[in-house]
mmCIF file of C-alpha atoms in Angstrom:
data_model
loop_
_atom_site.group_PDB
_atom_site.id
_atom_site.type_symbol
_atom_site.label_atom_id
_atom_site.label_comp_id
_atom_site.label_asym_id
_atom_site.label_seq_id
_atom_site.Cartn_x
_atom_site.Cartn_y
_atom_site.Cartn_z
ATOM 1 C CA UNK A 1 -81.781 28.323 -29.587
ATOM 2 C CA UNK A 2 -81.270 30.443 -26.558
ATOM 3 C CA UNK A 3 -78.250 29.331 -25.249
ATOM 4 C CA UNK A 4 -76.915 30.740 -28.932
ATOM 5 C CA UNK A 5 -77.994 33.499 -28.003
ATOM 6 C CA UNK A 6 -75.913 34.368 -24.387
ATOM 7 C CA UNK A 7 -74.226 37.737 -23.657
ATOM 8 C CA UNK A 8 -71.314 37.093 -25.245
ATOM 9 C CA UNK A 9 -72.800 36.578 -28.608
ATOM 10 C CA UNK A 10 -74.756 39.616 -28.306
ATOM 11 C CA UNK A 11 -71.792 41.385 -27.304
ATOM 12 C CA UNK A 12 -70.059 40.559 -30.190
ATOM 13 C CA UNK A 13 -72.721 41.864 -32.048
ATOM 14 C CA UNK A 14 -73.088 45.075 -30.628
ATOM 15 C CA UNK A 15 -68.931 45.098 -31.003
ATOM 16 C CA UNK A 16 -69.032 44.047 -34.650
ATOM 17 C CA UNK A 17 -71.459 46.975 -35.221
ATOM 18 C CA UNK A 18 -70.123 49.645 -33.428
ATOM 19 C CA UNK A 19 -66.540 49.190 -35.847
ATOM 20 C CA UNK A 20 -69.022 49.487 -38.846
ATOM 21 C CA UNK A 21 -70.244 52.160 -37.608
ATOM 22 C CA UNK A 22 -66.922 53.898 -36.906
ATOM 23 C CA UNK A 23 -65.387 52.623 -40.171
ATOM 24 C CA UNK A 24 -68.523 54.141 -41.783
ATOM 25 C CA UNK A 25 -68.065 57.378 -40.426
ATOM 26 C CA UNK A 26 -64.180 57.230 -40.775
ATOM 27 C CA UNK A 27 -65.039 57.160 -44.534
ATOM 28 C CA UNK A 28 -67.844 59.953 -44.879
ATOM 29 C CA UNK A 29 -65.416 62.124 -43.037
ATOM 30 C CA UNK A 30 -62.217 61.775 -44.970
ATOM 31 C CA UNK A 31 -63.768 60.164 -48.517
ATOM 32 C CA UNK A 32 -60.632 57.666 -48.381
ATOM 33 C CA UNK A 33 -61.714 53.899 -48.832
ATOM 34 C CA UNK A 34 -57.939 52.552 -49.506
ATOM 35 C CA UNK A 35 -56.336 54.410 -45.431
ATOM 36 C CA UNK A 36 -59.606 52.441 -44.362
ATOM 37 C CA UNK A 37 -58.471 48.998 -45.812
ATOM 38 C CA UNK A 38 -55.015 49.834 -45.272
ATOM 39 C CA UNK A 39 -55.774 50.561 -41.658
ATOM 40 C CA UNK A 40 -57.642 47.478 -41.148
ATOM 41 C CA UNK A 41 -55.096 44.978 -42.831
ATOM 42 C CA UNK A 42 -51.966 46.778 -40.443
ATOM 43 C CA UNK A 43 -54.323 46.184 -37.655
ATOM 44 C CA UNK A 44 -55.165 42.659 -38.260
ATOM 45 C CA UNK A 45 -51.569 41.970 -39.006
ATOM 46 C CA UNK A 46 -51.127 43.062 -35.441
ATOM 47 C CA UNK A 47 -53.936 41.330 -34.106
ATOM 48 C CA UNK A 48 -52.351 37.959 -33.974
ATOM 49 C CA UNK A 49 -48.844 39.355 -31.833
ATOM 50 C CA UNK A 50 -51.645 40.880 -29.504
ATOM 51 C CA UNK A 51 -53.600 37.793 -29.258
ATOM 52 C CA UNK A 52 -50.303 36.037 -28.498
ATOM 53 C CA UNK A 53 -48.947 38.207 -25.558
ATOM 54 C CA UNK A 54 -52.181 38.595 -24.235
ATOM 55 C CA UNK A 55 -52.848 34.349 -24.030
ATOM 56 C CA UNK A 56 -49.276 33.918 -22.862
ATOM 57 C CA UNK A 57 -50.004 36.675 -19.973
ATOM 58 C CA UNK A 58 -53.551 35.199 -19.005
ATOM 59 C CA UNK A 59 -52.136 31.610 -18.668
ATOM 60 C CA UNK A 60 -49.670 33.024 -16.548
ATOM 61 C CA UNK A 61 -51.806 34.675 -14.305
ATOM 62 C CA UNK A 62 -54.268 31.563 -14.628
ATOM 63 C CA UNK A 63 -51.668 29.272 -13.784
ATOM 64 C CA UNK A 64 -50.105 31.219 -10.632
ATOM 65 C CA UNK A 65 -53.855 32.048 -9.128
ATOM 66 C CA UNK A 66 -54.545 27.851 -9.745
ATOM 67 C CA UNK A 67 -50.919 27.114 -8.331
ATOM 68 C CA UNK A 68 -51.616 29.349 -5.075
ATOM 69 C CA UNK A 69 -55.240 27.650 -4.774
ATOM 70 C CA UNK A 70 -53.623 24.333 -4.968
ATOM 71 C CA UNK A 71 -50.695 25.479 -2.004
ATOM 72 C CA UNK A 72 -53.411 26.964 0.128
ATOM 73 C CA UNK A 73 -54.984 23.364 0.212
ATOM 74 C CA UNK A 74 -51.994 21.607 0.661
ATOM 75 C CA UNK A 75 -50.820 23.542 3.211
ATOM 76 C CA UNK A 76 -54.120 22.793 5.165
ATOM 77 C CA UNK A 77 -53.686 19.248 4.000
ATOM 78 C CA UNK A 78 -50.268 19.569 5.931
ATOM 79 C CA UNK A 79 -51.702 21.226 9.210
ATOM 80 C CA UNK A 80 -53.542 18.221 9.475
ATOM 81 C CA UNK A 81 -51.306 15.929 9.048
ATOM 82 C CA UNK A 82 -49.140 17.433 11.605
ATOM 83 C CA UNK A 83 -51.864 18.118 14.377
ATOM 84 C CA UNK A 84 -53.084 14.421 13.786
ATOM 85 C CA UNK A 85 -49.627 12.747 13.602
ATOM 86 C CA UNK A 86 -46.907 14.698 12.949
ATOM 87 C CA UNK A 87 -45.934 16.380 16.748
ATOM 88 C CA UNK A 88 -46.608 13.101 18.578
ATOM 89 C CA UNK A 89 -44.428 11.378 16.127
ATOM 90 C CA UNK A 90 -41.480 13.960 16.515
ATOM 91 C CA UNK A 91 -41.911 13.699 20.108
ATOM 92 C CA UNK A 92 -42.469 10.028 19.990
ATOM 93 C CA UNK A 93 -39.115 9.902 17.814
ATOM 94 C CA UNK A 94 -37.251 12.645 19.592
ATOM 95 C CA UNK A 95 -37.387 10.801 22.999
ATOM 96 C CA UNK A 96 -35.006 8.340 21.415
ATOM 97 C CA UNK A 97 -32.425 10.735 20.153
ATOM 98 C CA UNK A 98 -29.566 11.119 22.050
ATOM 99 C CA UNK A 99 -28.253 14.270 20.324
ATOM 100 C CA UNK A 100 -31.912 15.950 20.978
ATOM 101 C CA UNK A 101 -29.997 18.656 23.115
ATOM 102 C CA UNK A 102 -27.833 19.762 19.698
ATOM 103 C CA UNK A 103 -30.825 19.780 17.502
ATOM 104 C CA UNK A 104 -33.406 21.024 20.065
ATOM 105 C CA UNK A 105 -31.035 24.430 20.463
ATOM 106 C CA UNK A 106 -31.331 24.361 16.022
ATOM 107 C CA UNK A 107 -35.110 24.195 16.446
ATOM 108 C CA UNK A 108 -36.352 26.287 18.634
ATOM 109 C CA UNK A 109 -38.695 28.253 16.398
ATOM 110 C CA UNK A 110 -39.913 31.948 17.587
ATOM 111 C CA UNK A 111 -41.234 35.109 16.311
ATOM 112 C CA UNK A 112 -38.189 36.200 15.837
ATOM 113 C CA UNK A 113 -37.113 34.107 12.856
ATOM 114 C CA UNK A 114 -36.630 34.784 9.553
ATOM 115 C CA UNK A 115 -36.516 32.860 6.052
ATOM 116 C CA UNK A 116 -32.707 33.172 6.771
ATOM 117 C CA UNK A 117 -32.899 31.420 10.112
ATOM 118 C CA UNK A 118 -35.341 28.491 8.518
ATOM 119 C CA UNK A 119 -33.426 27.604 5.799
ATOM 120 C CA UNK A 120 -30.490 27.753 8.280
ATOM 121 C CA UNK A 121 -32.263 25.001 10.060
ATOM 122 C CA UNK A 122 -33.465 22.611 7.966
ATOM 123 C CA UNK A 123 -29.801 22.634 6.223
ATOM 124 C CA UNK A 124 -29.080 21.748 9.667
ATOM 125 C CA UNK A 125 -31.499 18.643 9.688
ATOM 126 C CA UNK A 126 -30.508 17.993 6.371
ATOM 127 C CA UNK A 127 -26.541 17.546 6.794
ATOM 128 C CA UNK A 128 -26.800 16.493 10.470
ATOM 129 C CA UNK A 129 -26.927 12.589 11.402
ATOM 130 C CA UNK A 130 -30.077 11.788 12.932
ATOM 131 C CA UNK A 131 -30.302 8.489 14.840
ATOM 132 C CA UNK A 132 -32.110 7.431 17.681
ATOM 133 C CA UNK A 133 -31.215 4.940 19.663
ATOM 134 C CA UNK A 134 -32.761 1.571 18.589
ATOM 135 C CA UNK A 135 -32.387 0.054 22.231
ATOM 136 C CA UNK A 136 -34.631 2.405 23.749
ATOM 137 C CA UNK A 137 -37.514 2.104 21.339
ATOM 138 C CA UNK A 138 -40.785 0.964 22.857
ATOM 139 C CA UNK A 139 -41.763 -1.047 19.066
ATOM 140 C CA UNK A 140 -44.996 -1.955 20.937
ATOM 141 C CA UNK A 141 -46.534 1.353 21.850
ATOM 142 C CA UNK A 142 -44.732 3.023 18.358
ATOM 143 C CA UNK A 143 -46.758 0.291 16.625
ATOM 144 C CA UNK A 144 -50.491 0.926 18.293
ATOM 145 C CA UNK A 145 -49.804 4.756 17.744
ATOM 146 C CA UNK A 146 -49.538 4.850 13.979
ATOM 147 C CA UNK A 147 -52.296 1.450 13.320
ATOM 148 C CA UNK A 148 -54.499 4.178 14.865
ATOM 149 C CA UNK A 149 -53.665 6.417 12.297
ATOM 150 C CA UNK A 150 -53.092 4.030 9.411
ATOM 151 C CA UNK A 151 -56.774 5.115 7.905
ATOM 152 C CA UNK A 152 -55.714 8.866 8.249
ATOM 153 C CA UNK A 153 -52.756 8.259 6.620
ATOM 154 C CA UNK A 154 -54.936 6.181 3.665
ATOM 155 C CA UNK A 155 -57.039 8.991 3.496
ATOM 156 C CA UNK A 156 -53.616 11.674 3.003
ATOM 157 C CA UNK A 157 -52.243 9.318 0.129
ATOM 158 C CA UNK A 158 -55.657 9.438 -1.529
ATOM 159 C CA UNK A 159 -55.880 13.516 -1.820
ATOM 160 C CA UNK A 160 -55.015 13.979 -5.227
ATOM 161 C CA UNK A 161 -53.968 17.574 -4.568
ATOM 162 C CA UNK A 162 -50.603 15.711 -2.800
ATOM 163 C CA UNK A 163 -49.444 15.017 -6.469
ATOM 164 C CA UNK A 164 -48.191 18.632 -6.713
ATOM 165 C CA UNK A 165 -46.126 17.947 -3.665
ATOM 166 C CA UNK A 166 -43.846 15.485 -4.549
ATOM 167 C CA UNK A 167 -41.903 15.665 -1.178
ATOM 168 C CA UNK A 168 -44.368 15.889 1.329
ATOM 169 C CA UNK A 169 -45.750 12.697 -0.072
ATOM 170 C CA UNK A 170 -42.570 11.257 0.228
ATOM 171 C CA UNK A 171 -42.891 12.202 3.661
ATOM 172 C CA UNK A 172 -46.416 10.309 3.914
ATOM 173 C CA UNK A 173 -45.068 7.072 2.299
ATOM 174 C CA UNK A 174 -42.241 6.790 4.759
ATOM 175 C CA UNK A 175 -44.656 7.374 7.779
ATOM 176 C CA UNK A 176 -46.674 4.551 6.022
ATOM 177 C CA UNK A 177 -44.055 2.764 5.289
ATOM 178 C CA UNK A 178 -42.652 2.444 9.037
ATOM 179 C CA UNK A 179 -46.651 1.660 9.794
ATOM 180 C CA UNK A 180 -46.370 -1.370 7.823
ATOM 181 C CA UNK A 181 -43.222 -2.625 8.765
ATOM 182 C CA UNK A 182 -44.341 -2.447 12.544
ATOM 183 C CA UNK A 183 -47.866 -4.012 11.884
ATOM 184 C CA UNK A 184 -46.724 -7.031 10.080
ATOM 185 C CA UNK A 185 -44.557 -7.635 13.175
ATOM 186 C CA UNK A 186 -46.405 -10.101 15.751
ATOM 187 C CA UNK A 187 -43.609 -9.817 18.062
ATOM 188 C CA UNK A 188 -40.780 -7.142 18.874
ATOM 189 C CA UNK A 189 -39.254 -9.919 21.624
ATOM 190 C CA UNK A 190 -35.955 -11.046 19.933
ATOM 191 C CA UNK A 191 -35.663 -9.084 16.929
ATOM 192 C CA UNK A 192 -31.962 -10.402 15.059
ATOM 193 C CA UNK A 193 -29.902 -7.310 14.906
ATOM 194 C CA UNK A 194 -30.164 -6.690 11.285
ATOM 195 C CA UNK A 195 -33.765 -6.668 11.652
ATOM 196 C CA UNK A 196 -33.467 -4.115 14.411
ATOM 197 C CA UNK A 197 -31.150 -1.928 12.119
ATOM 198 C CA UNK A 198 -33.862 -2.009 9.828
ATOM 199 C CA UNK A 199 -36.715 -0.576 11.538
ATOM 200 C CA UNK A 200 -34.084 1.960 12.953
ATOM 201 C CA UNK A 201 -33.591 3.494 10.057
ATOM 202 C CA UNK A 202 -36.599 3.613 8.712
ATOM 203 C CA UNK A 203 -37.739 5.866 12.023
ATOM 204 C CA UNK A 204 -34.854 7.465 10.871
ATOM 205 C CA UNK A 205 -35.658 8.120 7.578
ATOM 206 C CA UNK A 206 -39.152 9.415 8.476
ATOM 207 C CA UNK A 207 -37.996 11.434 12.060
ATOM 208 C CA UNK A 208 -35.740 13.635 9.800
ATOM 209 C CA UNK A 209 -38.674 13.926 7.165
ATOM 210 C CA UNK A 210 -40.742 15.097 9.459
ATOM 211 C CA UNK A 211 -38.665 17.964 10.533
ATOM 212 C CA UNK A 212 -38.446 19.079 7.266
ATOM 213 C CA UNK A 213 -41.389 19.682 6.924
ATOM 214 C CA UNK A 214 -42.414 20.600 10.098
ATOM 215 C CA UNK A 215 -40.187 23.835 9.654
ATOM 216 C CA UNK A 216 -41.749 24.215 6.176
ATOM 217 C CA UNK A 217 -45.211 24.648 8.224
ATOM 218 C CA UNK A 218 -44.201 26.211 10.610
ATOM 219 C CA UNK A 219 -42.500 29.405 8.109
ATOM 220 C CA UNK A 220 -45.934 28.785 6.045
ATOM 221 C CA UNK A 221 -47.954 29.721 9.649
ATOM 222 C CA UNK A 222 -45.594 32.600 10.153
ATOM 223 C CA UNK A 223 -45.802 34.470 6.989
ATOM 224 C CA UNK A 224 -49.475 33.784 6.635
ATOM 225 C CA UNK A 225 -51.464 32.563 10.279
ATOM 226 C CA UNK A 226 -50.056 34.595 12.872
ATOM 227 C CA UNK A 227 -52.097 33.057 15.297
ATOM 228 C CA UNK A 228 -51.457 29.598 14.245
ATOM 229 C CA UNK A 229 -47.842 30.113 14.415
ATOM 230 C CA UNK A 230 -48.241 31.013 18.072
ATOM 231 C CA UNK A 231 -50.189 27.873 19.078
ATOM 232 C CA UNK A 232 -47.413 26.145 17.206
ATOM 233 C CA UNK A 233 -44.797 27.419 19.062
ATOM 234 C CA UNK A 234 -46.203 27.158 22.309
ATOM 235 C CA UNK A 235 -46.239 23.298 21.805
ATOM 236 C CA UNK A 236 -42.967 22.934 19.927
ATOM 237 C CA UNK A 237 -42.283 19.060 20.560
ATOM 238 C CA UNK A 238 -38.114 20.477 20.587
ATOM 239 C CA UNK A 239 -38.822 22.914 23.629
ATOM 240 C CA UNK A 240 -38.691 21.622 26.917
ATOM 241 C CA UNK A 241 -39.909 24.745 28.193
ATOM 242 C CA UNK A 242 -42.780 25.058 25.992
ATOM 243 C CA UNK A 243 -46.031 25.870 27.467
ATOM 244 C CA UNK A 244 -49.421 26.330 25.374
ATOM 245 C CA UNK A 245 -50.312 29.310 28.392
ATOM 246 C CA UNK A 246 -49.865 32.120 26.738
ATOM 247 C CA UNK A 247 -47.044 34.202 29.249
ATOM 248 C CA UNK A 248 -46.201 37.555 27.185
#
């Protein structure tokens, strides 16, 4: 019978009583039985509106705290993603991209930025027409890189937390996605054009991604990890003059 007994049900209690009590007294003051009912039934009236607002407001405030809780984690989920595979790919990718000068200059992240100048990017990545070049690509050495990190990958796809963020899990699925295609392939030596085409755009596909989101993290780090931010800058994969020595 105890757990009937908790603090809220003697709180009520002691609640319940203490308007009795006030009631009571409201009625040896002033002798007047029908203000007393009259008061009651206006404030019960109002009792539902109040009850209303105040649920509407608390699921509000419940839902932004849970929403944040869920963004902190993903946002670590992303970190890790990036310092396990994400760089080396964009490095791995960037290598190939003959217009790496042009975007490099777009993506050369600082303290300096704003929200102005990282939306300004990634509209940049977004309109601009990414394309390495397919002849250059070392399939062989792209292919060991990511079965290494095919189980990391499985282990991304199963946080559930990465259903909230529908994008960056697109971004996960077309890093998988290029895995695949590369480990069911025996051979790279005489690949048919069309097959080549293939496989160039879907490191394509997942390069561009990966900026994206890269410069998502990277204005996440600034705003809230300072010292993160700087670590990340001082290896930006897009600065050839990068250095992770700190010189200022």
């Amino acid at each position: 019978m105890k757990k009937y007994f908790n603090w809220q049900f003697k709180l009520g209690v002691v609640l319940v009583l203490l308007s009795v009590i006030f009631y009571l007294i409201h009625y040896l003051i002033f002798r007047d039985f029908r203000e007393i009912i009259n008061w009651l039934i206006n404030n019960v009236a109002f009792l539902f509106i109040n009850i209303l607002i105040v649920v509407i407001i608390l699921q509000r405030l419940l839902e932004q705290r849970d929403k944040q809780a869920i963004l902190r984690k993903l946002n670590m989920v992303i970190g890790t993603f990036f310092n396990e595979v994400g760089v080396e790919a964009m490095r791995m990718f960037s290598a190939l991209d003959n217009d790496l000068p042009v975007l490099g200059k777009r993506l050369l992240v600082s303290s300096n930025w704003t929200d102005k100048d990282f939306a300004a990017a990634k509209k940049f990545v977004t309109e601009q027409q990414i394309a390495i070049e397919k002849e250059r690509v070392d399939y062989e050495g792209m292919k060991c890189f990511f079965k290494e990190k095919r189980d990391f990958l499985l282990i991304l796809l199963e946080n559930p937390n990465l259903l909230e963020h529908e994008s960056f899990t697109d971004l996960l699925w077309a890093v998988f996605h290029l895995t695949d295609e590369l480990a069911h392939r025996k051979s790279f030596t005489n690949l048919p054009e069309p097959d080549i085409k293939h496989l160039a755009g879907d490191i394509n596909r997942a390069y561009r991604l990966i900026i994206v989101h890269w410069l998502d993290y990277m204005q996440h780090l600034k705003h809230d990890y300072p010292y993160l931010f700087s670590l990340a800058v001082r290896t930006n994969p897009f600065d050839e003059n990068a250095s992770i020595e700190v010189k200022q």
